Amino acid sequence: MKRNYYWKFSKILLYILLRFIEISSASYHERRLYEDLMRDYNNLERPVANHTLPVTVYLKVSLQQLIDVDEKNQIVYVNAWLDYTWNDYKLRWDREEYGNISDVRFPAGKIWKPDVLLYNSVDANFDSTYPTNMVVYHTGDVSWVPPGIFKISCKIDIKWFPFDEQRCFFKFGSWTYNGFKLDLQPAKGGFDISEYLPNGEWALPLTTVSRSEKFYDCCPEPYPDLTFYLHMRRRTLYYGFNLIMPCILTTAMSLLTFTLPPEAGEKITLQITVLLSICFFLGILAEMSPPTSEAVPLLGIFFSCCMIVVTASTVFTVYVLNLHYRTPETHEMGAKSRTLLLYWLPYILRIERPGVTLTWQTLPSLLPCSKPKRHSESLIRNIKENETGSRASFDIEHRLSRYMTSFTNGGAKSFLNSGALESTVFATPGPKPTSAEVGNHATM
């Protein structure tokens, strides 16, 4: 029993000892490899055997997230990884001589790296990448993948907001090396969006990459650069339900004021409320738009037109209320107002007057040629007829009362039957009463 126990314990100690020897051997080979690679190495020297040849650097951008698009300041915030690859002939080794070690890591700045920067960066530090380690393989290939939160300038065209599409880009290039010293090329799959986290406001239907060379006035050498394009399309569902539809419904409410009776007293209040609502939507749009005069969003033009329509509707409502509360005793309709309200406006609105057909040919003949009379002739004629009838009735009653006081009830009845009253009382022109009216008056 004890022999088995000692045998198991011995195997465990032997295994631990072998592992320790292996780890020590690996650490020895790795330390020796670092020492051999850094011997006579200068991180300022370009990694080329012939100084007349350029260093070829391949660049790939892996887009992780589109954080935000600041339309007002025309800045796009992006989370991306930059994948640089080049070959350094001084960093090659035989794996069999160093314990089959295939790759090692160097901190940024320990070995040569390209001075490639983002040209259109608006970050305060300009280079917003994190200084990660560089991986060196036994073949001399160097891989450097620095992540970063990039702030890039992008010209925002908001003419078709919120149905707009934007085209922003990353532009990378060497800051000091020309094309004869450093050749910048796009890597395979230059713009990688396989790990991209979709944005709720913007969709990415297309991503492209292009290479170009630029010549500056100072130098005859070309300076290559890589441009990674982002084609962004705005998702319009949010703005449709929260901006466009409320404005359309609010503008349609201004038409309700013409259906309200003037006695309601809420016509002006409703118009002003609608006007303030449209001004509120216009203010929201102004906060999102960049302060530029190069382009005005069509939605802003729509809001401005709605505001003009509602303002004109408010003015017309005030004018209609002013006319409604005018009376013939306080105001007199002028010739221009009569022409506009009684002739031209009914013709435009296709409103027919009773007995009159308004056409383009008959309209000039109906226009008043002189100052309108203060009172209607038909109204004055009706008043005169009523006054004549009232005076005749008063004369009949006065004469009847005078004759009735002279006779008794029986004498009055015989007098009425004789017809003498009719010839005497109704000598004056006017309406004659019936026998029933005279009898009723005699019995009073």
CSV table of C-alpha atoms in Angstrom, one decimal, residues 18-372:
chain,number,residue,atom,x,y,z
A,18,LEU,CA,9.7,18.1,-16.5
A,19,ARG,CA,7.2,20.9,-16.9
A,20,PHE,CA,9.5,23.3,-15.1
A,21,ILE,CA,12.4,22.3,-17.3
A,22,GLU,CA,10.2,22.8,-20.4
A,23,ILE,CA,9.1,26.2,-19.3
A,24,SER,CA,12.6,27.2,-18.4
A,25,SER,CA,13.7,26.1,-21.8
A,26,ALA,CA,10.9,28.0,-23.6
A,27,SER,CA,11.7,31.2,-21.6
A,28,TYR,CA,15.4,30.7,-22.5
A,29,HIS,CA,14.6,30.4,-26.2
A,30,GLU,CA,12.3,33.4,-26.2
A,31,ARG,CA,14.8,35.6,-24.4
A,32,ARG,CA,17.5,34.5,-26.7
A,33,LEU,CA,15.3,35.3,-29.7
A,34,TYR,CA,14.5,38.8,-28.5
A,35,GLU,CA,18.2,39.5,-27.9
A,36,ASP,CA,19.1,38.2,-31.3
A,37,LEU,CA,16.4,40.2,-33.1
A,38,MET,CA,17.2,43.5,-31.3
A,39,ARG,CA,20.9,43.2,-31.8
A,40,ASP,CA,22.0,46.0,-34.2
A,41,TYR,CA,18.4,46.9,-34.9
A,42,ASN,CA,17.4,50.6,-35.4
A,43,ASN,CA,13.7,51.4,-35.2
A,44,LEU,CA,14.3,54.5,-37.4
A,45,GLU,CA,15.6,52.5,-40.3
A,46,ARG,CA,13.1,51.4,-43.0
A,47,PRO,CA,12.9,47.6,-43.2
A,48,VAL,CA,14.2,47.2,-46.8
A,49,ALA,CA,17.4,45.6,-48.0
A,50,ASN,CA,17.7,48.1,-50.8
A,51,HIS,CA,17.2,51.7,-49.7
A,52,THR,CA,15.9,52.6,-53.2
A,53,LEU,CA,12.9,50.4,-52.8
A,54,PRO,CA,9.7,51.4,-50.9
A,55,VAL,CA,8.2,49.6,-48.0
A,56,THR,CA,4.9,48.1,-49.0
A,57,VAL,CA,2.3,48.6,-46.2
A,58,TYR,CA,-1.1,47.0,-46.5
A,59,LEU,CA,-4.0,48.6,-44.6
A,60,LYS,CA,-7.5,47.2,-43.8
A,61,VAL,CA,-10.2,48.9,-41.7
A,62,SER,CA,-12.5,46.8,-39.6
A,63,LEU,CA,-15.6,48.8,-38.8
A,64,GLN,CA,-17.1,48.0,-35.4
A,65,GLN,CA,-19.7,50.6,-34.8
A,66,LEU,CA,-21.1,53.8,-36.1
A,67,ILE,CA,-21.5,55.7,-32.9
A,68,ASP,CA,-23.1,59.0,-33.9
A,69,VAL,CA,-23.5,61.4,-36.8
A,70,ASP,CA,-23.4,65.1,-35.6
A,71,GLU,CA,-25.2,66.9,-38.4
A,72,LYS,CA,-24.9,70.3,-36.8
A,73,ASN,CA,-21.1,70.1,-36.4
A,74,GLN,CA,-20.6,67.8,-39.4
A,75,ILE,CA,-18.7,65.2,-37.4
A,76,VAL,CA,-19.0,61.4,-37.6
A,77,TYR,CA,-18.0,59.2,-34.6
A,78,VAL,CA,-16.8,55.7,-35.5
A,79,ASN,CA,-15.3,52.8,-33.6
A,80,ALA,CA,-12.9,50.9,-35.9
A,81,TRP,CA,-9.8,48.7,-35.9
A,82,LEU,CA,-6.9,49.5,-38.2
A,83,ASP,CA,-5.0,46.4,-39.5
A,84,TYR,CA,-1.5,47.2,-40.8
A,85,THR,CA,0.7,44.5,-42.4
A,86,TRP,CA,4.2,44.8,-43.7
A,87,ASN,CA,7.4,42.7,-43.9
A,88,ASP,CA,10.6,43.4,-41.9
A,89,TYR,CA,13.5,41.4,-43.3
A,90,LYS,CA,15.5,42.0,-40.1
A,91,LEU,CA,12.9,40.2,-38.0
A,92,ARG,CA,13.2,36.7,-39.5
A,93,TRP,CA,14.4,33.6,-37.7
A,94,ASP,CA,14.4,29.8,-38.0
A,95,ARG,CA,11.9,28.3,-35.7
A,96,GLU,CA,13.9,25.1,-35.1
A,97,GLU,CA,16.8,27.1,-33.6
A,98,TYR,CA,14.5,28.9,-31.1
A,99,GLY,CA,12.3,26.1,-29.7
A,100,ASN,CA,9.7,26.3,-32.5
A,101,ILE,CA,8.7,29.8,-31.5
A,102,SER,CA,6.7,31.2,-34.4
A,103,ASP,CA,5.8,34.7,-33.3
A,104,VAL,CA,6.7,37.3,-30.7
A,105,ARG,CA,5.3,40.6,-29.5
A,106,PHE,CA,6.9,44.0,-29.5
A,107,PRO,CA,5.5,47.2,-27.9
A,108,ALA,CA,4.7,50.2,-30.2
A,109,GLY,CA,7.9,52.2,-30.7
A,110,LYS,CA,10.3,49.3,-30.2
A,111,ILE,CA,10.5,48.4,-33.9
A,112,TRP,CA,9.8,50.4,-37.0
A,113,LYS,CA,6.2,51.2,-37.8
A,114,PRO,CA,4.6,53.4,-40.6
A,115,ASP,CA,3.6,56.9,-39.7
A,116,VAL,CA,0.2,56.6,-41.3
A,117,LEU,CA,-2.4,59.0,-39.9
A,118,LEU,CA,-6.0,59.8,-40.5
A,119,TYR,CA,-6.0,63.0,-42.6
A,120,ASN,CA,-9.6,64.1,-42.0
A,121,SER,CA,-9.4,63.6,-38.2
A,122,VAL,CA,-10.9,66.3,-36.0
A,123,ASP,CA,-9.8,64.8,-32.7
A,124,ALA,CA,-7.9,67.0,-30.3
A,125,ASN,CA,-5.0,64.4,-30.3
A,126,PHE,CA,-5.3,63.9,-34.0
A,127,ASP,CA,-4.1,60.3,-33.7
A,128,SER,CA,-6.8,58.6,-31.6
A,129,THR,CA,-5.5,55.0,-31.9
A,130,TYR,CA,-4.5,52.9,-28.8
A,131,PRO,CA,-0.8,51.9,-28.9
A,132,THR,CA,-1.1,48.1,-28.9
A,133,ASN,CA,1.6,45.6,-29.3
A,134,MET,CA,2.9,44.5,-32.7
A,135,VAL,CA,3.0,40.8,-33.6
A,136,VAL,CA,6.0,39.6,-35.5
A,137,TYR,CA,6.1,36.2,-37.2
A,138,HIS,CA,9.1,34.1,-38.1
A,139,THR,CA,8.7,35.0,-41.7
A,140,GLY,CA,9.3,38.7,-41.0
A,141,ASP,CA,5.6,39.7,-41.4
A,142,VAL,CA,4.5,42.3,-38.9
A,143,SER,CA,0.8,42.7,-37.9
A,144,TRP,CA,-0.3,45.8,-36.0
A,145,VAL,CA,-4.0,46.3,-35.2
A,146,PRO,CA,-4.5,49.5,-33.2
A,147,PRO,CA,-8.2,50.2,-32.3
A,148,GLY,CA,-9.6,53.7,-31.9
A,149,ILE,CA,-12.6,55.9,-31.6
A,150,PHE,CA,-12.3,58.2,-34.6
A,151,LYS,CA,-13.9,61.6,-35.1
A,152,ILE,CA,-13.9,62.4,-38.8
A,153,SER,CA,-15.1,65.5,-40.6
A,154,CYS,CA,-17.9,64.8,-43.1
A,155,LYS,CA,-19.8,67.3,-45.2
A,156,ILE,CA,-23.4,66.7,-44.4
A,157,ASP,CA,-26.0,67.4,-47.1
A,158,ILE,CA,-29.4,67.8,-45.4
A,159,LYS,CA,-31.4,68.9,-48.4
A,160,TRP,CA,-33.5,65.7,-48.5
A,161,PHE,CA,-33.7,65.3,-44.7
A,162,PRO,CA,-34.9,62.9,-43.3
A,163,PHE,CA,-34.8,61.0,-46.6
A,164,ASP,CA,-31.1,61.8,-47.1
A,165,GLU,CA,-28.1,59.7,-47.9
A,166,GLN,CA,-24.6,60.7,-46.7
A,167,ARG,CA,-21.2,59.8,-48.1
A,168,CYS,CA,-18.4,60.0,-45.5
A,169,PHE,CA,-14.9,58.7,-45.7
A,170,PHE,CA,-11.6,57.8,-43.8
A,171,LYS,CA,-8.5,59.1,-45.6
A,172,PHE,CA,-5.2,57.5,-44.5
A,173,GLY,CA,-1.8,58.4,-45.6
A,174,SER,CA,1.8,58.7,-44.5
A,175,TRP,CA,2.7,62.0,-42.9
A,176,THR,CA,6.4,62.1,-43.9
A,177,TYR,CA,7.2,59.3,-46.3
A,178,ASN,CA,6.4,59.8,-50.0
A,179,GLY,CA,5.4,57.1,-52.5
A,180,PHE,CA,9.0,56.2,-53.2
A,181,LYS,CA,9.7,55.4,-49.6
A,182,LEU,CA,6.4,53.9,-48.4
A,183,ASP,CA,3.9,52.3,-50.8
A,184,LEU,CA,0.4,52.2,-49.1
A,185,GLN,CA,-1.9,49.6,-50.5
A,186,PRO,CA,-5.4,48.3,-49.5
A,187,ALA,CA,-5.3,44.9,-48.0
A,188,LYS,CA,-7.6,42.0,-49.1
A,189,GLY,CA,-11.1,42.8,-48.0
A,190,GLY,CA,-10.0,46.4,-47.5
A,191,PHE,CA,-13.2,47.5,-45.7
A,192,ASP,CA,-14.4,44.8,-43.3
A,193,ILE,CA,-17.9,45.1,-41.8
A,194,SER,CA,-18.4,41.5,-40.7
A,195,GLU,CA,-18.2,42.6,-37.0
A,196,TYR,CA,-20.2,45.7,-37.5
A,197,LEU,CA,-23.0,46.5,-35.0
A,198,PRO,CA,-25.9,48.0,-36.9
A,199,ASN,CA,-26.9,51.5,-36.0
A,200,GLY,CA,-30.6,52.4,-35.2
A,201,GLU,CA,-30.6,55.6,-37.2
A,202,TRP,CA,-28.3,54.9,-40.1
A,203,ALA,CA,-28.0,51.9,-42.5
A,204,LEU,CA,-24.8,51.1,-44.4
A,205,PRO,CA,-25.8,49.8,-47.8
A,206,LEU,CA,-22.4,50.2,-49.4
A,207,THR,CA,-18.7,50.5,-48.3
A,208,THR,CA,-15.8,51.0,-50.8
A,209,VAL,CA,-12.1,51.7,-50.8
A,210,SER,CA,-9.9,53.5,-53.3
A,211,ARG,CA,-6.3,54.4,-53.6
A,212,SER,CA,-5.0,57.7,-55.1
A,213,GLU,CA,-1.8,59.7,-55.3
A,214,LYS,CA,-1.4,63.4,-54.8
A,215,PHE,CA,1.4,65.7,-55.8
A,216,TYR,CA,2.1,68.8,-53.6
A,217,ASP,CA,3.7,72.0,-54.7
A,218,CYS,CA,6.6,71.5,-52.3
A,219,CYS,CA,7.7,68.1,-53.6
A,220,PRO,CA,7.9,66.3,-56.9
A,221,GLU,CA,7.3,62.8,-55.3
A,222,PRO,CA,3.8,61.4,-55.1
A,223,TYR,CA,2.1,60.9,-51.8
A,224,PRO,CA,-0.3,57.9,-51.9
A,225,ASP,CA,-3.4,57.7,-49.7
A,226,LEU,CA,-6.2,55.3,-49.1
A,227,THR,CA,-9.9,56.4,-48.8
A,228,PHE,CA,-12.5,54.2,-47.2
A,229,TYR,CA,-16.0,55.4,-48.1
A,230,LEU,CA,-19.1,55.0,-45.9
A,231,HIS,CA,-22.4,55.2,-47.8
A,232,MET,CA,-25.0,55.9,-45.1
A,233,ARG,CA,-28.8,56.0,-45.5
A,234,ARG,CA,-31.0,57.5,-42.8
A,235,ARG,CA,-33.8,55.4,-41.4
A,236,THR,CA,-36.9,57.6,-41.7
A,237,LEU,CA,-39.4,55.8,-39.5
A,238,TYR,CA,-38.6,57.8,-36.4
A,239,TYR,CA,-38.7,61.2,-38.1
A,240,GLY,CA,-41.9,60.2,-40.0
A,241,PHE,CA,-43.9,59.5,-36.8
A,242,ASN,CA,-42.4,62.2,-34.6
A,243,LEU,CA,-41.8,65.1,-36.9
A,244,ILE,CA,-43.5,65.0,-40.3
A,245,MET,CA,-46.9,63.5,-39.4
A,246,PRO,CA,-47.5,65.8,-36.4
A,247,CYS,CA,-46.7,68.8,-38.5
A,248,ILE,CA,-49.1,67.7,-41.3
A,249,LEU,CA,-51.9,67.1,-38.8
A,250,THR,CA,-51.3,70.4,-37.0
A,251,THR,CA,-51.4,72.3,-40.3
A,252,ALA,CA,-54.7,70.5,-41.3
A,253,MET,CA,-56.2,71.7,-38.0
A,254,SER,CA,-55.9,75.3,-39.2
A,255,LEU,CA,-58.7,74.6,-41.7
A,256,LEU,CA,-61.1,73.9,-38.8
A,257,THR,CA,-61.0,77.5,-37.8
A,258,PHE,CA,-63.1,78.4,-40.9
A,259,THR,CA,-65.8,76.0,-39.7
A,260,LEU,CA,-66.1,77.5,-36.3
A,261,PRO,CA,-68.8,80.1,-35.8
A,262,PRO,CA,-67.6,83.6,-34.8
A,263,GLU,CA,-69.6,83.4,-31.6
A,264,ALA,CA,-67.4,80.5,-30.4
A,265,GLY,CA,-64.6,82.9,-29.6
A,266,GLU,CA,-61.9,80.3,-30.2
A,267,LYS,CA,-61.0,80.9,-33.8
A,268,ILE,CA,-58.0,83.2,-33.0
A,269,THR,CA,-56.8,80.9,-30.1
A,270,LEU,CA,-56.8,77.8,-32.3
A,271,GLN,CA,-54.9,79.6,-35.1
A,272,ILE,CA,-52.2,80.9,-32.7
A,273,THR,CA,-51.8,77.5,-31.1
A,274,VAL,CA,-51.3,75.9,-34.5
A,275,LEU,CA,-48.8,78.6,-35.4
A,276,LEU,CA,-46.8,78.0,-32.3
A,277,SER,CA,-46.7,74.3,-32.9
A,278,ILE,CA,-45.3,74.7,-36.3
A,279,CYS,CA,-42.6,77.1,-35.0
A,280,PHE,CA,-41.7,74.4,-32.4
A,281,PHE,CA,-41.2,71.8,-35.1
A,282,LEU,CA,-39.1,74.3,-37.2
A,283,GLY,CA,-37.0,75.0,-34.1
A,284,ILE,CA,-36.3,71.2,-33.7
A,285,LEU,CA,-35.2,71.0,-37.3
A,286,ALA,CA,-32.9,74.1,-36.9
A,287,GLU,CA,-31.1,72.4,-34.0
A,288,MET,CA,-30.3,69.4,-36.1
A,289,SER,CA,-29.2,71.3,-39.2
A,290,PRO,CA,-25.7,72.7,-39.6
A,291,PRO,CA,-25.6,76.6,-39.7
A,292,THR,CA,-24.9,76.9,-43.4
A,293,SER,CA,-26.5,78.7,-46.3
A,294,GLU,CA,-25.3,76.2,-49.0
A,295,ALA,CA,-28.4,74.1,-48.7
A,296,VAL,CA,-31.8,74.3,-46.9
A,297,PRO,CA,-33.6,71.1,-46.0
A,298,LEU,CA,-36.8,70.6,-48.0
A,299,LEU,CA,-38.6,69.7,-44.7
A,300,GLY,CA,-37.6,73.2,-43.4
A,301,ILE,CA,-39.1,74.8,-46.5
A,302,PHE,CA,-42.3,72.7,-46.0
A,303,PHE,CA,-42.5,73.9,-42.3
A,304,SER,CA,-41.9,77.5,-43.5
A,305,CYS,CA,-44.7,77.2,-46.1
A,306,CYS,CA,-47.0,75.8,-43.4
A,307,MET,CA,-46.2,78.7,-41.1
A,308,ILE,CA,-47.0,81.1,-43.9
A,309,VAL,CA,-50.3,79.4,-44.6
A,310,VAL,CA,-51.3,79.4,-41.0
A,311,THR,CA,-50.2,83.0,-40.6
A,312,ALA,CA,-52.3,84.1,-43.6
A,313,SER,CA,-55.2,82.0,-42.2
A,314,THR,CA,-54.9,83.9,-38.9
A,315,VAL,CA,-54.9,87.3,-40.7
A,316,PHE,CA,-58.0,86.3,-42.7
A,317,THR,CA,-59.7,85.1,-39.5
A,318,VAL,CA,-59.2,88.4,-37.9
A,319,TYR,CA,-60.5,90.2,-41.0
A,320,VAL,CA,-63.6,88.0,-41.1
A,321,LEU,CA,-64.3,88.5,-37.4
A,322,ASN,CA,-64.0,92.3,-37.9
A,323,LEU,CA,-66.5,92.2,-40.8
A,324,HIS,CA,-68.8,89.9,-38.8
A,325,TYR,CA,-69.3,92.4,-36.0
A,326,ARG,CA,-69.9,95.4,-38.2
A,327,THR,CA,-73.5,96.7,-38.5
A,328,PRO,CA,-75.1,99.2,-41.0
A,329,GLU,CA,-75.5,101.7,-38.1
A,330,THR,CA,-71.8,101.7,-37.3
A,331,HIS,CA,-70.0,101.1,-40.6
A,332,GLU,CA,-70.5,101.7,-44.3
A,333,MET,CA,-69.2,99.3,-46.9
A,334,GLY,CA,-66.9,101.0,-49.3
A,335,ALA,CA,-66.9,100.5,-53.1
A,336,LYS,CA,-63.7,98.5,-53.0
A,337,SER,CA,-64.9,96.2,-50.3
A,338,ARG,CA,-68.2,95.7,-52.0
A,339,THR,CA,-66.4,94.9,-55.3
A,340,LEU,CA,-64.1,92.4,-53.6
A,341,LEU,CA,-66.5,90.7,-51.2
A,342,LEU,CA,-69.7,90.7,-53.3
A,343,TYR,CA,-68.4,90.2,-56.8
A,344,TRP,CA,-64.8,89.1,-57.2
A,345,LEU,CA,-64.6,86.7,-54.3
A,346,PRO,CA,-67.9,84.9,-55.1
A,347,TYR,CA,-66.7,84.5,-58.7
A,348,ILE,CA,-63.4,83.0,-57.6
A,349,LEU,CA,-65.1,80.7,-55.1
A,350,ARG,CA,-67.8,79.8,-57.6
A,351,ILE,CA,-70.6,81.1,-55.3
A,352,GLU,CA,-73.9,81.9,-57.2
A,353,ARG,CA,-76.1,84.9,-56.2
A,354,PRO,CA,-79.9,84.4,-56.4
A,355,GLY,CA,-81.1,85.5,-59.8
A,356,VAL,CA,-77.6,86.5,-61.0
A,357,THR,CA,-75.1,84.4,-62.9
A,358,LEU,CA,-71.5,85.4,-62.3
A,359,THR,CA,-69.3,84.9,-65.4
A,360,TRP,CA,-66.3,86.5,-66.8
A,361,GLN,CA,-68.4,88.4,-69.3
A,362,THR,CA,-71.2,89.5,-67.0
A,363,LEU,CA,-69.0,90.4,-64.0
A,364,PRO,CA,-67.9,93.9,-65.3
A,365,SER,CA,-71.6,94.9,-65.8
A,366,LEU,CA,-72.5,94.0,-62.3
A,367,LEU,CA,-69.7,96.0,-60.6
A,368,PRO,CA,-71.0,99.2,-58.8
A,369,CYS,CA,-70.1,102.3,-60.7
A,370,SER,CA,-70.8,104.8,-58.0
A,371,LYS,CA,-70.7,105.0,-54.3
A,372,PRO,CA,-73.1,102.6,-52.8
